[in-house]
């Protein structure tokens, strides 16, 4: 499935930025006629083996962070991040042939730490970013992004790269994993 992401960064002063992003999430799955390979419990409902299950996930993934570039110069920068990622989705799991359905809203703010850097070379720049948090058995989050920009002017750049995000969470008997990853392309506008 494809999605998009919107980033915004406000430079407070040289080497200090406030950043935010939004990624819409909308996914649907269907086990088809073969059904489940193994049974599971979601909410108060047990879904047996071979049951056809249809799922949907709709919502958003938000981030807000503060970036401090502790190494900076004309050839690039290296900085640290502190902030939060917010996972806000409505999840539906249904077994239409059995008349079973569970709906759950998940809103999970997750504090994170990370690192970011960029290197400039002629009209290109190469960058990478990593952020993560582990809260033991309750879950982990990590996000990794790397890319290249071609700077068309000092205000516009075309970008391409790869991003991966993985969230694993557990709350009592409930547990889940969300993985998003793939190639990304876009434009950057600096005002």
Short mmCIF file of N, CA and C in Angstrom, two decimals:
data_model
loop_
_atom_site.label_atom_id
_atom_site.label_comp_id
_atom_site.label_asym_id
_atom_site.label_seq_id
_atom_site.Cartn_x
_atom_site.Cartn_y
_atom_site.Cartn_z
N UNK A 1 0.84 -1.18 0.00
CA UNK A 1 0.00 0.00 0.00
C UNK A 1 0.88 1.24 0.00
N UNK A 2 0.36 2.30 -0.56
CA UNK A 2 1.09 3.56 -0.57
C UNK A 2 0.47 4.53 0.41
N UNK A 3 1.28 5.41 0.90
CA UNK A 3 0.81 6.49 1.76
C UNK A 3 1.70 7.68 1.49
N UNK A 4 1.51 8.75 2.21
CA UNK A 4 2.36 9.91 2.07
C UNK A 4 2.70 10.42 3.45
N UNK A 5 3.66 11.33 3.49
CA UNK A 5 4.07 11.92 4.75
C UNK A 5 4.30 13.40 4.52
N UNK A 6 3.91 14.20 5.48
CA UNK A 6 4.15 15.63 5.44
C UNK A 6 5.08 15.98 6.59
N UNK A 7 6.21 16.62 6.28
CA UNK A 7 7.19 17.07 7.27
C UNK A 7 7.18 18.59 7.34
N UNK A 8 7.42 19.12 8.51
CA UNK A 8 7.64 20.56 8.66
C UNK A 8 8.72 20.75 9.71
N UNK A 9 9.59 21.72 9.47
CA UNK A 9 10.65 22.05 10.44
C UNK A 9 10.76 23.56 10.54
N UNK A 10 10.86 24.03 11.76
CA UNK A 10 11.01 25.45 12.03
C UNK A 10 12.35 25.64 12.73
N UNK A 11 13.26 26.36 12.08
CA UNK A 11 14.56 26.62 12.68
C UNK A 11 14.43 27.81 13.62
N UNK A 12 14.59 27.57 14.91
CA UNK A 12 14.48 28.61 15.92
C UNK A 12 15.70 29.52 15.86
N UNK A 13 16.86 28.89 15.83
CA UNK A 13 18.13 29.56 15.59
C UNK A 13 19.06 28.51 15.01
N UNK A 14 20.21 28.92 14.56
CA UNK A 14 21.13 27.99 13.90
C UNK A 14 21.40 26.77 14.78
N UNK A 15 21.08 25.59 14.22
CA UNK A 15 21.33 24.34 14.93
C UNK A 15 20.22 23.90 15.87
N UNK A 16 19.12 24.63 15.93
CA UNK A 16 18.00 24.28 16.81
C UNK A 16 16.71 24.32 15.99
N UNK A 17 16.01 23.18 15.93
CA UNK A 17 14.79 23.09 15.11
C UNK A 17 13.67 22.42 15.88
N UNK A 18 12.45 22.87 15.60
CA UNK A 18 11.25 22.17 16.02
C UNK A 18 10.71 21.48 14.78
N UNK A 19 10.38 20.19 14.91
CA UNK A 19 9.97 19.40 13.75
C UNK A 19 8.66 18.70 14.03
N UNK A 20 7.89 18.48 12.97
CA UNK A 20 6.63 17.74 13.10
C UNK A 20 6.39 16.98 11.80
N UNK A 21 5.63 15.88 11.90
CA UNK A 21 5.29 15.12 10.70
C UNK A 21 3.95 14.42 10.90
N UNK A 22 3.35 14.04 9.78
CA UNK A 22 2.08 13.31 9.79
C UNK A 22 2.09 12.30 8.66
N UNK A 23 1.71 11.07 8.96
CA UNK A 23 1.56 10.01 7.97
C UNK A 23 0.17 9.40 8.14
N UNK A 24 -0.69 9.47 7.12
CA UNK A 24 -1.99 8.81 7.24
C UNK A 24 -1.83 7.30 7.11
N UNK A 25 -2.59 6.56 7.87
CA UNK A 25 -2.55 5.10 7.83
C UNK A 25 -3.92 4.59 7.43
N UNK A 26 -3.97 3.76 6.40
CA UNK A 26 -5.23 3.16 5.97
C UNK A 26 -4.90 1.83 5.29
N UNK A 27 -5.17 0.75 6.00
CA UNK A 27 -4.84 -0.58 5.49
C UNK A 27 -6.02 -1.51 5.68
N UNK A 28 -6.10 -2.50 4.82
CA UNK A 28 -7.17 -3.50 4.89
C UNK A 28 -6.56 -4.85 4.57
N UNK A 29 -6.99 -5.88 5.28
CA UNK A 29 -6.50 -7.23 5.04
C UNK A 29 -7.64 -8.22 5.06
N UNK A 30 -7.44 -9.34 4.37
CA UNK A 30 -8.46 -10.39 4.29
C UNK A 30 -7.72 -11.72 4.16
N UNK A 31 -8.00 -12.65 5.08
CA UNK A 31 -7.32 -13.95 5.01
C UNK A 31 -7.83 -14.80 3.86
N UNK A 32 -8.98 -14.43 3.29
CA UNK A 32 -9.54 -15.19 2.16
C UNK A 32 -10.15 -16.50 2.61
N UNK A 33 -10.37 -17.38 1.64
CA UNK A 33 -11.04 -18.65 1.91
C UNK A 33 -10.21 -19.60 2.77
N UNK A 34 -8.89 -19.46 2.78
CA UNK A 34 -8.06 -20.36 3.57
C UNK A 34 -8.15 -20.06 5.06
N UNK A 35 -8.48 -18.82 5.42
CA UNK A 35 -8.66 -18.46 6.82
C UNK A 35 -7.36 -18.35 7.59
N UNK A 36 -7.49 -18.35 8.90
CA UNK A 36 -6.35 -18.18 9.80
C UNK A 36 -5.50 -19.44 9.87
N UNK A 37 -4.20 -19.25 10.01
CA UNK A 37 -3.29 -20.38 10.20
C UNK A 37 -3.27 -20.84 11.65
N UNK A 38 -3.54 -19.91 12.56
CA UNK A 38 -3.61 -20.27 13.98
C UNK A 38 -4.62 -19.36 14.67
N UNK A 39 -5.24 -19.84 15.74
CA UNK A 39 -6.26 -19.02 16.42
C UNK A 39 -5.61 -17.88 17.20
N UNK A 40 -6.39 -16.82 17.46
CA UNK A 40 -5.93 -15.74 18.31
C UNK A 40 -7.13 -15.09 18.98
N UNK A 41 -6.82 -14.31 20.03
CA UNK A 41 -7.84 -13.57 20.77
C UNK A 41 -7.58 -12.09 20.57
N UNK A 42 -8.62 -11.35 20.21
CA UNK A 42 -8.52 -9.90 20.07
C UNK A 42 -9.67 -9.30 20.85
N UNK A 43 -9.34 -8.44 21.83
CA UNK A 43 -10.40 -7.89 22.68
C UNK A 43 -11.04 -9.02 23.47
N UNK A 44 -12.34 -9.18 23.31
CA UNK A 44 -13.07 -10.25 24.01
C UNK A 44 -13.48 -11.37 23.08
N UNK A 45 -12.91 -11.42 21.90
CA UNK A 45 -13.35 -12.39 20.89
C UNK A 45 -12.21 -13.32 20.50
N UNK A 46 -12.53 -14.62 20.41
CA UNK A 46 -11.58 -15.62 19.95
C UNK A 46 -11.86 -15.92 18.48
N UNK A 47 -10.83 -15.86 17.66
CA UNK A 47 -10.93 -16.17 16.24
C UNK A 47 -10.23 -17.50 16.02
N UNK A 48 -11.01 -18.53 15.62
CA UNK A 48 -10.50 -19.89 15.50
C UNK A 48 -9.72 -20.08 14.19
N UNK A 49 -8.93 -21.15 14.18
CA UNK A 49 -8.17 -21.53 13.00
C UNK A 49 -9.12 -21.79 11.83
N UNK A 50 -8.71 -21.43 10.64
CA UNK A 50 -9.44 -21.58 9.37
C UNK A 50 -10.60 -20.59 9.22
N UNK A 51 -10.81 -19.70 10.20
CA UNK A 51 -11.86 -18.69 10.09
C UNK A 51 -11.40 -17.57 9.16
N UNK A 52 -12.28 -17.15 8.26
CA UNK A 52 -11.97 -16.00 7.41
C UNK A 52 -12.06 -14.74 8.27
N UNK A 53 -10.99 -13.94 8.26
CA UNK A 53 -10.93 -12.72 9.05
C UNK A 53 -10.61 -11.54 8.14
N UNK A 54 -11.36 -10.46 8.32
CA UNK A 54 -11.14 -9.21 7.58
C UNK A 54 -10.73 -8.15 8.59
N UNK A 55 -9.67 -7.41 8.28
CA UNK A 55 -9.18 -6.39 9.20
C UNK A 55 -9.06 -5.05 8.48
N UNK A 56 -9.16 -3.99 9.27
CA UNK A 56 -8.87 -2.66 8.72
C UNK A 56 -8.24 -1.82 9.81
N UNK A 57 -7.39 -0.92 9.38
CA UNK A 57 -6.66 -0.03 10.26
C UNK A 57 -6.73 1.35 9.62
N UNK A 58 -7.24 2.33 10.34
CA UNK A 58 -7.37 3.67 9.78
C UNK A 58 -7.02 4.69 10.86
N UNK A 59 -6.19 5.64 10.51
CA UNK A 59 -5.80 6.67 11.47
C UNK A 59 -4.58 7.41 11.00
N UNK A 60 -3.73 7.78 11.95
CA UNK A 60 -2.55 8.55 11.61
C UNK A 60 -1.39 8.27 12.53
N UNK A 61 -0.20 8.61 12.04
CA UNK A 61 1.05 8.48 12.78
C UNK A 61 1.67 9.88 12.79
N UNK A 62 1.82 10.45 13.97
CA UNK A 62 2.29 11.83 14.12
C UNK A 62 3.62 11.83 14.86
N UNK A 63 4.42 12.85 14.60
CA UNK A 63 5.64 13.02 15.39
C UNK A 63 5.87 14.50 15.65
N UNK A 64 6.47 14.79 16.78
CA UNK A 64 6.89 16.14 17.15
C UNK A 64 8.21 15.99 17.88
N UNK A 65 9.20 16.79 17.50
CA UNK A 65 10.51 16.64 18.13
C UNK A 65 11.29 17.95 18.10
N UNK A 66 12.31 17.97 18.94
CA UNK A 66 13.27 19.06 19.00
C UNK A 66 14.59 18.49 18.51
N UNK A 67 15.23 19.18 17.59
CA UNK A 67 16.52 18.76 17.04
C UNK A 67 17.59 19.76 17.43
N UNK A 68 18.68 19.25 17.97
CA UNK A 68 19.83 20.08 18.30
C UNK A 68 21.03 19.54 17.52
N UNK A 69 21.55 20.36 16.61
CA UNK A 69 22.71 19.97 15.81
C UNK A 69 23.98 20.37 16.55
N UNK A 70 24.62 19.40 17.17
CA UNK A 70 25.81 19.70 17.98
C UNK A 70 27.08 19.78 17.15
N UNK A 71 27.07 19.25 15.93
CA UNK A 71 28.18 19.44 14.98
C UNK A 71 27.56 20.03 13.73
N UNK A 72 28.02 21.20 13.31
CA UNK A 72 27.46 21.83 12.12
C UNK A 72 28.54 22.62 11.40
N UNK A 73 28.40 22.66 10.09
CA UNK A 73 29.35 23.40 9.27
C UNK A 73 28.85 23.46 7.84
N UNK A 74 29.65 24.01 6.94
CA UNK A 74 29.21 24.15 5.55
C UNK A 74 29.04 22.81 4.83
N UNK A 75 29.65 21.75 5.32
CA UNK A 75 29.54 20.43 4.67
C UNK A 75 28.47 19.54 5.27
N UNK A 76 27.76 20.04 6.32
CA UNK A 76 26.70 19.22 6.89
C UNK A 76 26.54 19.40 8.38
N UNK A 77 25.80 18.48 8.99
CA UNK A 77 25.56 18.55 10.43
C UNK A 77 25.28 17.16 10.98
N UNK A 78 25.42 17.04 12.31
CA UNK A 78 25.08 15.84 13.05
C UNK A 78 24.36 16.32 14.30
N UNK A 79 23.19 15.75 14.57
CA UNK A 79 22.41 16.23 15.69
C UNK A 79 21.67 15.13 16.42
N UNK A 80 21.09 15.52 17.54
CA UNK A 80 20.28 14.62 18.34
C UNK A 80 18.82 15.06 18.32
N UNK A 81 17.93 14.11 18.58
CA UNK A 81 16.49 14.36 18.59
C UNK A 81 15.89 13.90 19.91
N UNK A 82 14.91 14.66 20.40
CA UNK A 82 14.09 14.22 21.52
C UNK A 82 12.67 14.64 21.18
N UNK A 83 11.74 13.72 21.40
CA UNK A 83 10.37 14.06 21.03
C UNK A 83 9.41 12.93 21.32
N UNK A 84 8.32 12.93 20.56
CA UNK A 84 7.29 11.90 20.74
C UNK A 84 6.72 11.51 19.39
N UNK A 85 6.36 10.26 19.28
CA UNK A 85 5.63 9.72 18.14
C UNK A 85 4.25 9.35 18.67
N UNK A 86 3.22 9.67 17.93
CA UNK A 86 1.86 9.36 18.37
C UNK A 86 1.19 8.49 17.32
N UNK A 87 0.79 7.33 17.76
CA UNK A 87 0.11 6.35 16.92
C UNK A 87 -1.36 6.42 17.30
N UNK A 88 -2.23 6.85 16.36
CA UNK A 88 -3.66 7.05 16.64
C UNK A 88 -4.46 6.36 15.54
N UNK A 89 -5.01 5.17 15.85
CA UNK A 89 -5.74 4.41 14.84
C UNK A 89 -6.99 3.76 15.41
N UNK A 90 -7.91 3.49 14.50
CA UNK A 90 -9.07 2.66 14.80
C UNK A 90 -8.84 1.33 14.10
N UNK A 91 -8.88 0.25 14.87
CA UNK A 91 -8.65 -1.09 14.32
C UNK A 91 -9.94 -1.90 14.39
N UNK A 92 -10.28 -2.56 13.29
CA UNK A 92 -11.47 -3.41 13.23
C UNK A 92 -11.02 -4.80 12.78
N UNK A 93 -11.42 -5.81 13.53
CA UNK A 93 -11.19 -7.20 13.16
C UNK A 93 -12.54 -7.89 13.15
N UNK A 94 -12.89 -8.49 12.01
CA UNK A 94 -14.20 -9.12 11.87
C UNK A 94 -14.07 -10.49 11.22
N UNK A 95 -14.95 -11.40 11.63
CA UNK A 95 -15.12 -12.70 10.98
C UNK A 95 -16.54 -12.67 10.42
N UNK A 96 -16.72 -12.19 9.18
CA UNK A 96 -18.08 -11.97 8.65
C UNK A 96 -18.93 -13.24 8.60
N UNK A 97 -18.32 -14.39 8.30
CA UNK A 97 -19.09 -15.64 8.21
C UNK A 97 -19.56 -16.11 9.59
N UNK A 98 -18.87 -15.68 10.65
CA UNK A 98 -19.20 -16.09 12.02
C UNK A 98 -20.01 -15.02 12.76
N UNK A 99 -20.12 -13.83 12.17
CA UNK A 99 -20.84 -12.74 12.83
C UNK A 99 -20.05 -12.14 13.99
N UNK A 100 -18.70 -12.21 13.94
CA UNK A 100 -17.86 -11.69 15.01
C UNK A 100 -17.22 -10.38 14.56
N UNK A 101 -17.10 -9.44 15.52
CA UNK A 101 -16.48 -8.16 15.18
C UNK A 101 -15.98 -7.49 16.45
N UNK A 102 -14.76 -6.97 16.40
CA UNK A 102 -14.18 -6.19 17.50
C UNK A 102 -13.63 -4.89 16.92
N UNK A 103 -13.90 -3.80 17.61
CA UNK A 103 -13.41 -2.48 17.22
C UNK A 103 -12.64 -1.91 18.39
N UNK A 104 -11.46 -1.36 18.09
CA UNK A 104 -10.65 -0.79 19.16
C UNK A 104 -9.96 0.46 18.65
N UNK A 105 -9.95 1.50 19.47
CA UNK A 105 -9.20 2.71 19.17
C UNK A 105 -7.92 2.69 19.98
N UNK A 106 -6.81 2.91 19.30
CA UNK A 106 -5.50 2.91 19.96
C UNK A 106 -4.89 4.29 19.79
N UNK A 107 -4.62 4.94 20.91
CA UNK A 107 -3.91 6.23 20.91
C UNK A 107 -2.72 6.05 21.83
N UNK A 108 -1.55 6.03 21.24
CA UNK A 108 -0.36 5.75 22.03
C UNK A 108 0.72 6.79 21.77
N UNK A 109 0.93 7.73 22.70
CA UNK A 109 2.07 8.63 22.59
C UNK A 109 3.32 7.89 23.07
N UNK A 110 4.38 7.96 22.29
CA UNK A 110 5.60 7.21 22.60
C UNK A 110 6.78 8.18 22.58
N UNK A 111 7.43 8.45 23.72
CA UNK A 111 8.60 9.32 23.71
C UNK A 111 9.76 8.61 23.02
N UNK A 112 10.57 9.38 22.29
CA UNK A 112 11.70 8.78 21.56
C UNK A 112 12.94 9.66 21.66
N UNK A 113 14.08 9.02 21.46
CA UNK A 113 15.37 9.68 21.30
C UNK A 113 15.92 9.26 19.95
N UNK A 114 16.74 10.11 19.35
CA UNK A 114 17.28 9.74 18.05
C UNK A 114 18.47 10.57 17.66
N UNK A 115 18.93 10.30 16.44
CA UNK A 115 20.07 11.02 15.86
C UNK A 115 19.75 11.31 14.40
N UNK A 116 20.27 12.41 13.91
CA UNK A 116 20.07 12.79 12.52
C UNK A 116 21.33 13.44 11.99
N UNK A 117 21.54 13.33 10.69
CA UNK A 117 22.71 13.95 10.09
C UNK A 117 22.53 14.15 8.60
N UNK A 118 23.27 15.10 8.06
CA UNK A 118 23.23 15.37 6.63
C UNK A 118 24.61 15.82 6.19
N UNK A 119 25.02 15.38 4.99
CA UNK A 119 26.29 15.76 4.38
C UNK A 119 25.99 16.38 3.02
N UNK A 120 26.59 17.54 2.73
CA UNK A 120 26.39 18.23 1.46
C UNK A 120 27.57 17.98 0.53
N UNK A 121 27.26 17.71 -0.74
CA UNK A 121 28.29 17.51 -1.76
C UNK A 121 27.75 18.06 -3.08
N UNK A 122 28.28 19.19 -3.49
CA UNK A 122 27.86 19.89 -4.70
C UNK A 122 26.37 20.20 -4.59
N UNK A 123 25.52 19.72 -5.51
CA UNK A 123 24.08 19.99 -5.46
C UNK A 123 23.31 18.85 -4.78
N UNK A 124 24.04 17.90 -4.21
CA UNK A 124 23.42 16.77 -3.54
C UNK A 124 23.62 16.88 -2.03
N UNK A 125 22.71 16.25 -1.30
CA UNK A 125 22.92 16.05 0.13
C UNK A 125 22.46 14.63 0.46
N UNK A 126 23.15 14.03 1.41
CA UNK A 126 22.88 12.66 1.85
C UNK A 126 22.56 12.73 3.33
N UNK A 127 21.45 12.07 3.72
CA UNK A 127 21.04 12.19 5.11
C UNK A 127 20.57 10.85 5.68
N UNK A 128 20.57 10.80 6.98
CA UNK A 128 20.07 9.63 7.69
C UNK A 128 19.48 10.06 9.02
N UNK A 129 18.50 9.28 9.49
CA UNK A 129 17.87 9.58 10.78
C UNK A 129 17.44 8.27 11.42
N UNK A 130 17.63 8.18 12.72
CA UNK A 130 17.22 7.01 13.47
C UNK A 130 16.60 7.48 14.78
N UNK A 131 15.43 6.95 15.13
CA UNK A 131 14.82 7.23 16.43
C UNK A 131 14.24 5.93 16.97
N UNK A 132 14.25 5.81 18.31
CA UNK A 132 13.81 4.55 18.92
C UNK A 132 13.45 4.75 20.37
N UNK A 133 12.72 3.75 20.89
CA UNK A 133 12.42 3.66 22.31
C UNK A 133 12.06 2.22 22.62
N UNK A 134 12.54 1.74 23.73
CA UNK A 134 12.14 0.42 24.23
C UNK A 134 11.59 0.60 25.64
N UNK A 135 10.43 0.01 25.88
CA UNK A 135 9.87 0.04 27.24
C UNK A 135 9.70 -1.40 27.73
N UNK A 136 10.77 -2.17 27.55
CA UNK A 136 10.80 -3.54 28.03
C UNK A 136 9.76 -4.42 27.36
N UNK A 137 9.04 -5.20 28.16
CA UNK A 137 8.03 -6.12 27.63
C UNK A 137 6.85 -5.39 26.99
N UNK A 138 6.60 -4.16 27.38
CA UNK A 138 5.43 -3.42 26.89
C UNK A 138 5.56 -3.02 25.43
N UNK A 139 6.79 -2.90 24.93
CA UNK A 139 6.91 -2.60 23.52
C UNK A 139 8.17 -1.87 23.12
N UNK A 140 8.34 -1.77 21.81
CA UNK A 140 9.47 -1.05 21.23
C UNK A 140 8.98 -0.32 19.98
N UNK A 141 9.69 0.73 19.65
CA UNK A 141 9.47 1.47 18.42
C UNK A 141 10.82 1.81 17.86
N UNK A 142 11.00 1.61 16.56
CA UNK A 142 12.17 2.17 15.92
C UNK A 142 11.79 2.63 14.53
N UNK A 143 12.44 3.70 14.11
CA UNK A 143 12.21 4.27 12.79
C UNK A 143 13.56 4.66 12.22
N UNK A 144 13.80 4.26 10.99
CA UNK A 144 15.05 4.55 10.30
C UNK A 144 14.73 5.13 8.93
N UNK A 145 15.44 6.17 8.58
CA UNK A 145 15.22 6.83 7.30
C UNK A 145 16.56 7.25 6.72
N UNK A 146 16.76 7.00 5.43
CA UNK A 146 17.97 7.47 4.76
C UNK A 146 17.56 7.97 3.38
N UNK A 147 18.28 8.97 2.87
CA UNK A 147 17.88 9.51 1.59
C UNK A 147 18.92 10.41 0.97
N UNK A 148 18.61 10.81 -0.25
CA UNK A 148 19.45 11.72 -1.03
C UNK A 148 18.56 12.82 -1.56
N UNK A 149 19.09 14.03 -1.54
CA UNK A 149 18.37 15.17 -2.11
C UNK A 149 19.20 15.76 -3.24
N UNK A 150 18.52 16.17 -4.31
CA UNK A 150 19.13 16.96 -5.36
C UNK A 150 18.58 18.37 -5.23
N UNK A 151 19.43 19.32 -4.92
CA UNK A 151 19.02 20.69 -4.66
C UNK A 151 18.93 21.45 -5.98
N UNK A 152 17.69 21.65 -6.42
CA UNK A 152 17.43 22.36 -7.67
C UNK A 152 17.80 23.82 -7.51
N UNK A 153 17.49 24.38 -6.36
CA UNK A 153 17.89 25.75 -6.01
C UNK A 153 18.14 25.76 -4.51
N UNK A 154 18.41 26.93 -3.95
CA UNK A 154 18.62 26.99 -2.50
C UNK A 154 17.30 26.85 -1.72
N UNK A 155 16.15 26.82 -2.43
CA UNK A 155 14.85 26.70 -1.79
C UNK A 155 14.09 25.42 -2.13
N UNK A 156 14.47 24.73 -3.20
CA UNK A 156 13.73 23.54 -3.67
C UNK A 156 14.69 22.37 -3.88
N UNK A 157 14.27 21.19 -3.40
CA UNK A 157 15.07 19.98 -3.59
C UNK A 157 14.14 18.80 -3.89
N UNK A 158 14.60 17.91 -4.75
CA UNK A 158 13.91 16.64 -5.01
C UNK A 158 14.58 15.59 -4.13
N UNK A 159 13.78 14.72 -3.53
CA UNK A 159 14.29 13.77 -2.56
C UNK A 159 13.87 12.35 -2.88
N UNK A 160 14.74 11.40 -2.59
CA UNK A 160 14.43 9.98 -2.70
C UNK A 160 15.16 9.25 -1.59
N UNK A 161 14.55 8.17 -1.10
CA UNK A 161 15.21 7.42 -0.04
C UNK A 161 14.38 6.24 0.41
N UNK A 162 14.75 5.71 1.57
CA UNK A 162 14.08 4.54 2.12
C UNK A 162 13.73 4.83 3.57
N UNK A 163 12.56 4.34 4.00
CA UNK A 163 12.11 4.52 5.38
C UNK A 163 11.53 3.21 5.89
N UNK A 164 11.80 2.92 7.14
CA UNK A 164 11.18 1.76 7.78
C UNK A 164 10.78 2.14 9.20
N UNK A 165 9.62 1.65 9.60
CA UNK A 165 9.06 1.91 10.91
C UNK A 165 8.52 0.59 11.45
N UNK A 166 8.83 0.31 12.71
CA UNK A 166 8.30 -0.90 13.33
C UNK A 166 7.88 -0.57 14.76
N UNK A 167 6.63 -0.92 15.08
CA UNK A 167 6.10 -0.75 16.42
C UNK A 167 5.62 -2.11 16.90
N UNK A 168 6.12 -2.54 18.05
CA UNK A 168 5.64 -3.75 18.69
C UNK A 168 5.11 -3.35 20.06
N UNK A 169 3.87 -3.73 20.37
CA UNK A 169 3.26 -3.32 21.63
C UNK A 169 2.55 -4.50 22.28
N UNK A 170 2.52 -4.47 23.62
CA UNK A 170 1.83 -5.50 24.39
C UNK A 170 1.16 -4.84 25.58
N UNK A 171 -0.11 -5.17 25.77
CA UNK A 171 -0.88 -4.64 26.89
C UNK A 171 -1.70 -5.80 27.44
N UNK A 172 -1.22 -6.38 28.52
CA UNK A 172 -1.88 -7.57 29.07
C UNK A 172 -1.79 -8.72 28.08
N UNK A 173 -2.94 -9.28 27.71
CA UNK A 173 -2.96 -10.38 26.75
C UNK A 173 -2.93 -9.88 25.31
N UNK A 174 -3.20 -8.58 25.09
CA UNK A 174 -3.21 -8.02 23.73
C UNK A 174 -1.80 -7.66 23.30
N UNK A 175 -1.49 -8.00 22.06
CA UNK A 175 -0.20 -7.63 21.50
C UNK A 175 -0.35 -7.43 20.00
N UNK A 176 0.52 -6.62 19.44
CA UNK A 176 0.44 -6.36 18.01
C UNK A 176 1.75 -5.82 17.47
N UNK A 177 1.90 -5.92 16.16
CA UNK A 177 3.08 -5.43 15.47
C UNK A 177 2.62 -4.67 14.24
N UNK A 178 3.19 -3.49 14.04
CA UNK A 178 2.94 -2.70 12.84
C UNK A 178 4.28 -2.44 12.19
N UNK A 179 4.37 -2.78 10.90
CA UNK A 179 5.59 -2.52 10.14
C UNK A 179 5.22 -1.77 8.87
N UNK A 180 5.91 -0.67 8.64
CA UNK A 180 5.75 0.11 7.42
C UNK A 180 7.15 0.34 6.88
N UNK A 181 7.32 0.17 5.61
CA UNK A 181 8.64 0.42 5.03
C UNK A 181 8.56 0.48 3.53
N UNK A 182 9.54 1.14 2.96
CA UNK A 182 9.60 1.19 1.51
C UNK A 182 10.29 2.44 1.02
N UNK A 183 10.36 2.54 -0.29
CA UNK A 183 10.99 3.67 -0.94
C UNK A 183 10.08 4.87 -0.87
N UNK A 184 10.68 6.04 -0.73
CA UNK A 184 9.91 7.27 -0.68
C UNK A 184 10.52 8.32 -1.60
N UNK A 185 9.66 9.16 -2.13
CA UNK A 185 10.06 10.21 -3.06
C UNK A 185 9.30 11.47 -2.70
N UNK A 186 9.89 12.63 -2.94
CA UNK A 186 9.18 13.85 -2.61
C UNK A 186 9.93 15.10 -2.98
N UNK A 187 9.36 16.23 -2.58
CA UNK A 187 9.94 17.55 -2.79
C UNK A 187 10.11 18.23 -1.45
N UNK A 188 11.14 19.06 -1.34
CA UNK A 188 11.37 19.86 -0.15
C UNK A 188 11.33 21.33 -0.55
N UNK A 189 10.58 22.10 0.22
CA UNK A 189 10.49 23.54 -0.01
C UNK A 189 10.96 24.24 1.25
N UNK A 190 11.99 25.09 1.13
CA UNK A 190 12.49 25.85 2.26
C UNK A 190 12.05 27.30 2.12
N UNK A 191 11.38 27.80 3.13
CA UNK A 191 10.88 29.18 3.09
C UNK A 191 11.78 30.11 3.86
#
